[in-house]
Coordinates of C-alpha atoms in Angstrom, one line a residue:
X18 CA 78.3 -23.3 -19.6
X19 CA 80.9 -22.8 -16.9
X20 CA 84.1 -20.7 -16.6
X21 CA 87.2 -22.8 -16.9
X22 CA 90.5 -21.1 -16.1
X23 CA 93.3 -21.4 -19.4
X24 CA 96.2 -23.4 -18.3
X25 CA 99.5 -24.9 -19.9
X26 CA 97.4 -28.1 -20.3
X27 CA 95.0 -25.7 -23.0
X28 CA 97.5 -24.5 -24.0
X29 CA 99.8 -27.9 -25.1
X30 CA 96.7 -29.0 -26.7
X31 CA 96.3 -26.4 -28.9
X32 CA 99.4 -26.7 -29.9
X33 CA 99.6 -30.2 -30.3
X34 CA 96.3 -30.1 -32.7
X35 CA 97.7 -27.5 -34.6
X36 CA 100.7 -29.4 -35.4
X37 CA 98.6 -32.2 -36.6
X38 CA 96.5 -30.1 -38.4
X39 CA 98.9 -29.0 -40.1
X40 CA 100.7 -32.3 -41.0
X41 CA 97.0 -33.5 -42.0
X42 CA 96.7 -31.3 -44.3
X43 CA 100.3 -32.3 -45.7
X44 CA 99.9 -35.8 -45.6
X45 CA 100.3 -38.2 -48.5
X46 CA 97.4 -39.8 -47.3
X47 CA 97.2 -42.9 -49.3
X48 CA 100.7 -43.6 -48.3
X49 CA 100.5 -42.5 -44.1
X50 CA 97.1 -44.2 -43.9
X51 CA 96.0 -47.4 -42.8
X52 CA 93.7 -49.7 -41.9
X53 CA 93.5 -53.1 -39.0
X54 CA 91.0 -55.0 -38.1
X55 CA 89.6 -56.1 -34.7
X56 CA 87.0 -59.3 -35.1
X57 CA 83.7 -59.5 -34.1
X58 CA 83.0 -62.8 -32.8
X59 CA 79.6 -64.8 -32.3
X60 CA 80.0 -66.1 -28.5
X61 CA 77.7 -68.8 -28.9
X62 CA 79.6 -70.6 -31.6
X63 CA 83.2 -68.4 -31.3
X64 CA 83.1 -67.6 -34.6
X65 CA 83.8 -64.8 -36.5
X66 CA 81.0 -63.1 -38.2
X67 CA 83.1 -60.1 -39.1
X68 CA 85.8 -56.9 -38.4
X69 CA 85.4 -53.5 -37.8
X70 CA 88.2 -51.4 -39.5
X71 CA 90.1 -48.9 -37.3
X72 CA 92.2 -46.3 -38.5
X73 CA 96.2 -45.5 -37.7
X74 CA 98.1 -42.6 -38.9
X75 CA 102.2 -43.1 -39.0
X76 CA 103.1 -39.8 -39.8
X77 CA 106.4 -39.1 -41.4
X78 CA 107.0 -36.0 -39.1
X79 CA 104.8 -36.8 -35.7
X80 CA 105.4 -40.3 -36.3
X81 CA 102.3 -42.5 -34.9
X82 CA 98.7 -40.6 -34.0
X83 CA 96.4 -42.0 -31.9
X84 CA 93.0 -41.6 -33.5
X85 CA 91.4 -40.6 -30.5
X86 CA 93.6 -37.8 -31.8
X87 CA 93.7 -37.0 -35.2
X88 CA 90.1 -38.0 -36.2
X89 CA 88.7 -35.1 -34.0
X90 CA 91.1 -32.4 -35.3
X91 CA 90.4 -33.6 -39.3
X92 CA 86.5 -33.1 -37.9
X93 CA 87.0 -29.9 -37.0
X94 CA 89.0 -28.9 -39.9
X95 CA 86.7 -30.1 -42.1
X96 CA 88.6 -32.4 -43.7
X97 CA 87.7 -35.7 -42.1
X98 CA 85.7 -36.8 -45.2
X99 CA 89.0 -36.9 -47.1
X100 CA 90.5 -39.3 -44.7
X101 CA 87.0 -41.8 -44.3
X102 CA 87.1 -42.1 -48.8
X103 CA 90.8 -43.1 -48.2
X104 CA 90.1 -45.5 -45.0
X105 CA 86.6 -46.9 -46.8
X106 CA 88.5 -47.8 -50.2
X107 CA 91.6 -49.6 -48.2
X108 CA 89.1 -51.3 -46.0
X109 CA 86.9 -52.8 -48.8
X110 CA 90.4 -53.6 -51.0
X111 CA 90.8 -56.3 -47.9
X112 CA 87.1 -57.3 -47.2
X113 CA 86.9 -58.2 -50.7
X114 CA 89.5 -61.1 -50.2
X115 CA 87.0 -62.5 -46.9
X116 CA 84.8 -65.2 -47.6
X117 CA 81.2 -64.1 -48.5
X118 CA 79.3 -64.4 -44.9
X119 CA 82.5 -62.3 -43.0
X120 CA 81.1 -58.8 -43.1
X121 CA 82.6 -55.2 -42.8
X122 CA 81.9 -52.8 -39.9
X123 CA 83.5 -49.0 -40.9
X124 CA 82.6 -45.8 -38.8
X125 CA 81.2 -42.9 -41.2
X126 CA 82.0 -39.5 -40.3
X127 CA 79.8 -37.4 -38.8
X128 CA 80.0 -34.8 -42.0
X129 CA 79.5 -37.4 -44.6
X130 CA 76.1 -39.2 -42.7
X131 CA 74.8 -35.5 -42.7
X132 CA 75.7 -34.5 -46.3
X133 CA 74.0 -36.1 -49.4
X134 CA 77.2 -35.6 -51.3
X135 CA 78.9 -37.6 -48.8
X136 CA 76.9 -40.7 -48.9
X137 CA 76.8 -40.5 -53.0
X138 CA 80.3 -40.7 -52.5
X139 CA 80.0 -43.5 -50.1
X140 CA 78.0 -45.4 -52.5
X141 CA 80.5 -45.1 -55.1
X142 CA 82.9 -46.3 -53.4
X143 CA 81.0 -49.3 -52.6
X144 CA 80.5 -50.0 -56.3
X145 CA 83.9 -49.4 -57.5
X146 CA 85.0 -52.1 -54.2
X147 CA 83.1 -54.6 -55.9
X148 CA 81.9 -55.5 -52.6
X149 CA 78.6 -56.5 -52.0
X150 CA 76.7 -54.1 -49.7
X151 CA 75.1 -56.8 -47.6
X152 CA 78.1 -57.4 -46.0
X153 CA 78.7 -53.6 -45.1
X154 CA 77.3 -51.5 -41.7
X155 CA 78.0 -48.6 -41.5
X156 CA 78.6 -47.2 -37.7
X157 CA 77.3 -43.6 -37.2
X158 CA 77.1 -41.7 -33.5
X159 CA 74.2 -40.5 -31.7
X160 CA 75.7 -36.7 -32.0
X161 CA 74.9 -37.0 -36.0
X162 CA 72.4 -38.7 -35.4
X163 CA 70.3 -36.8 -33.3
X164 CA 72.0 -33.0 -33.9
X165 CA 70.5 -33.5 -37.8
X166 CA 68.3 -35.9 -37.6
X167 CA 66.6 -35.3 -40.9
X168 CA 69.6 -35.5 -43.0
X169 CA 70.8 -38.6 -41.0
X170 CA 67.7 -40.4 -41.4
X171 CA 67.6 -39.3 -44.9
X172 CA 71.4 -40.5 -45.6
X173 CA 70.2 -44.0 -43.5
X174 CA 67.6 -44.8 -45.8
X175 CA 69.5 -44.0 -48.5
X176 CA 72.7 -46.9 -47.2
X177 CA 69.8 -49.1 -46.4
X178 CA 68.1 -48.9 -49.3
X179 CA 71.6 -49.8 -51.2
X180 CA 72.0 -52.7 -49.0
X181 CA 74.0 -52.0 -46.1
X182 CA 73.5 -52.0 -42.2
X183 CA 73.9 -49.0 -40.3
X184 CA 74.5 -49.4 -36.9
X185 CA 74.1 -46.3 -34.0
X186 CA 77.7 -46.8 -32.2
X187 CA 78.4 -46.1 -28.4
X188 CA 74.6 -46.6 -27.8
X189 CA 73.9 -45.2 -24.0
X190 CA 76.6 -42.7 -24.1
X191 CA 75.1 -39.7 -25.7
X192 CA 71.4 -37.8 -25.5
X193 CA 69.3 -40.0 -28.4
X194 CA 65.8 -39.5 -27.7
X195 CA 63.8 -43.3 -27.7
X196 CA 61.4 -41.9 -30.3
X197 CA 63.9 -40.5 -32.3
X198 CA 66.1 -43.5 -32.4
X199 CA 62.6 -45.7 -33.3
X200 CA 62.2 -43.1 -36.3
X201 CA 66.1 -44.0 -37.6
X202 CA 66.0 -47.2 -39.9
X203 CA 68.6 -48.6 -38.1
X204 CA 69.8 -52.5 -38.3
X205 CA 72.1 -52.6 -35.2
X206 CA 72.8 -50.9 -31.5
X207 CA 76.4 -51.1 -30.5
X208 CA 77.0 -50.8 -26.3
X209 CA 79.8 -49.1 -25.5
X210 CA 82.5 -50.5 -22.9
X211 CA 81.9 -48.2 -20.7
X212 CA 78.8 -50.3 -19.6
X213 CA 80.9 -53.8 -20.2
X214 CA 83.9 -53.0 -17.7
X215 CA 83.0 -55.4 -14.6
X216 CA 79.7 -55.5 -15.2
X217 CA 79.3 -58.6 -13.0
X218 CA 80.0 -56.7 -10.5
X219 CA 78.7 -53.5 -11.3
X220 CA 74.7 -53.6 -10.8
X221 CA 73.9 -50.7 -12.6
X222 CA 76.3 -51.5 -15.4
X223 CA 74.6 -54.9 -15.5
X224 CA 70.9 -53.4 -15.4
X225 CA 71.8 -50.9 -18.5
X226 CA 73.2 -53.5 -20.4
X227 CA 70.4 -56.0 -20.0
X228 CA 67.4 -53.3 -20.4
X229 CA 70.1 -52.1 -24.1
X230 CA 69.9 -55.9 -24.7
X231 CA 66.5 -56.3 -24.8
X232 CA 65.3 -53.1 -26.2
X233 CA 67.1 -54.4 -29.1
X234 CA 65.7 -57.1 -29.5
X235 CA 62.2 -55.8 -29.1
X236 CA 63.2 -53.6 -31.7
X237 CA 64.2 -56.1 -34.3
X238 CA 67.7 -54.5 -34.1
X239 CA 71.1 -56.7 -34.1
X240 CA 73.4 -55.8 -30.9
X241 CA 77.3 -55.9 -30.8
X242 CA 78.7 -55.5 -27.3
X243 CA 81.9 -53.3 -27.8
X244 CA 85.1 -53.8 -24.9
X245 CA 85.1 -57.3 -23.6
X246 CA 87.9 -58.3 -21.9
X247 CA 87.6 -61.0 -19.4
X248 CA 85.8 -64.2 -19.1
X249 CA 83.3 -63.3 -16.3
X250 CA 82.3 -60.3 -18.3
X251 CA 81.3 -62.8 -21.2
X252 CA 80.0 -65.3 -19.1
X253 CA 77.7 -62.2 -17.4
X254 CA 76.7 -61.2 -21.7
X255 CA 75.7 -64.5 -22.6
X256 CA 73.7 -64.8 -19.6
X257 CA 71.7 -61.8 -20.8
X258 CA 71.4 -62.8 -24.0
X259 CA 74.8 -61.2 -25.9
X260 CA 76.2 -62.7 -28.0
X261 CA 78.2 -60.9 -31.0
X262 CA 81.1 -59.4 -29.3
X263 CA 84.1 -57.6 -30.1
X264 CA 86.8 -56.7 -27.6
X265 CA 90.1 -57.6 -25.9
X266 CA 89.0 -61.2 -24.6
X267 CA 88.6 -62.4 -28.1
X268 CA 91.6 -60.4 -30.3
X269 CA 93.1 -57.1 -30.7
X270 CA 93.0 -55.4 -33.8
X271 CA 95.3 -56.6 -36.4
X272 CA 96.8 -56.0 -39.7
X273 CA 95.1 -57.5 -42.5
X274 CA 97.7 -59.3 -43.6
X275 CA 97.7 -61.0 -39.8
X276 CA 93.9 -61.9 -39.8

C-alpha cells in the first residue's frame, strides 16, 4: 500500500529469480535435489524424538541455492509441488531406516495443503514410503492456513484422519485469527526464533513465548520451540515449560548419512 521507488536492488533480484527460474524449470531434480536433517531434541531427557527435513539445491549452473531462495520463486512459478513429491519421497527413503519412535517433520507447500489433488498425492507417497504415518507431521504456515482456510482445514482432516500430525509452523509471526486456529485440527504449534533469540533478556520475547507455551498446552497441542542457540535461552524454555527443541544449541542440520 505504499509507493516504493525501483532501484538496482529490484532490479538484481529480478534478475536473479529469473535465472533460477529458469534453471528450476531445467533441473534434473531427482539428481540436484536433497535432503538433511536437523534433530529435534526432548530437553528434559536430551533425546531425540525426531528431524525435520530441510531442503538444498546444488545446481549444476548457479551452483548452491539457498532455500530462502529458490522455494519462493518455485511458489510463484507454480511449480513448487514438483519439488515437495521429490523432497517428501527422499525424506521418507531415510526415515524409513530410523527406529520406530524417531518421527519425521516435512514442510508442505502452500499449493499442495490448499489443493485436494495435492494431498492425494501426499498420501500416496506416504503409502508407497512404507512409512507409517504416525510418525509424520506435516508443517504448514499460517498464510495457507488462514488465506484458504476451508481447503486447509479440509486437506488437515484429511492428513489427520490418515495418521499424521500437522503442525502450524512460525506460530506468532503471521495474522491467524485465535478462533480460526481453534477450528484447524491441528496436533502441534511451532514458535519461531524470532521469539527465542535472547529471550532471557528480552521481556516481551519472554512473555510471548510463555503465553504460546501455555496456549498450547491448554489446547491439547504439542509445542516445538524452533532457533535455540545458547544455554541461557534453554535454561529460560525449560523454565516455562519447553521442552522439544530444535536449533543451533543441540545440532545443525546434517546429511543423513551423518545422523
Amino acid at each position: 500500500g505504499n509507493a516504493v521507488l525501483f532501484s538496482t536492488e529490484h532490479e538484481a533480484e529480478i534478475h536473479r529469480n529469473g535465472k533460477i527460474e529458469r534453471a528450476l524449470r531445467a533441473a534434473d531434480l531427482h539428481k540436484e535435489l536433497s535432503v538433511v536433517f536437523q534433530p529435534i531434541v526432548d530437553a528434559r531427557t536430551e533425546k531425540t524424538v525426531g528431524f525435520e527435513a530441510l531442503a538444498r539445491w546444488n545446481s549444476p549452473t548457479l551452483g548452491h541455492v539457498s532455500p530462502d531462495q529458490f522455494i519462493p520463486v518455485a511458489e510463484r512459478a507454480g511449480i513448487v509441488s514438483r519439488l515437495m513429491r521429490v523432497l517428501l519421497e527422499k525424506a521418507l527413503t531415510e526415515a524409513a531406516d530410523w527406529p520406530d519412535d524417531i518421527r519425521l517433520s516435512f514442510n508442505v507447500s502452500n499449493h499442495d495443503i490448499n489443493s485436494s489433488e495435492g494431498v492425494i498425492r501426499i498420501i500416496g507417497i506416504i503409502l508407497k514410503s512404507g512409512v507409517d504415518p504416525r510418525r509424520i507431521d506435516f508443517e504448514i504456515t499460517e498464510t495457507a492456513s488462514m488465506r484458504y482456510f476451508e481447503q486447509a482445514q479440509s486437506a488437515i482432516t484429511t492428513l489427520k484422519t490418515f495418521g499424521c500430525g500437522v503442525s502450524l509452523d512460525d506460530f506468532g509471526t503471521g495474522y491467524s485469527s485465535l478462533s480460526q486456529l481453534h477450528a484447524l485440527p491441528l496436533t502441534k504449534i511451532k514458535i519461531d526464533r524470532s521469539f527465542v533469540t535472547e529471550l532471557h533478556e528480552r521481556p516481551a520475547s519472554y512473555k510471548i513465548v510463555k503465553s504460546l507455551i501455555a496456549l498450547s498446552r491448554d489446547m491439547g497441542l504439542g509445542c516445538v520451540i524452533e532457533g535455540v542457540e545458547t544455554e541461557n535461552e534453554l535454561k529460560a524454555l525449560l523454565g516455562l515449560g519447553g521442552f522439544e527443541i530444535k536449533g543451533y544449541y543441540y545440532s545443525p542440520p546434517w546429511p543423513a548419512a551423518e545422523l
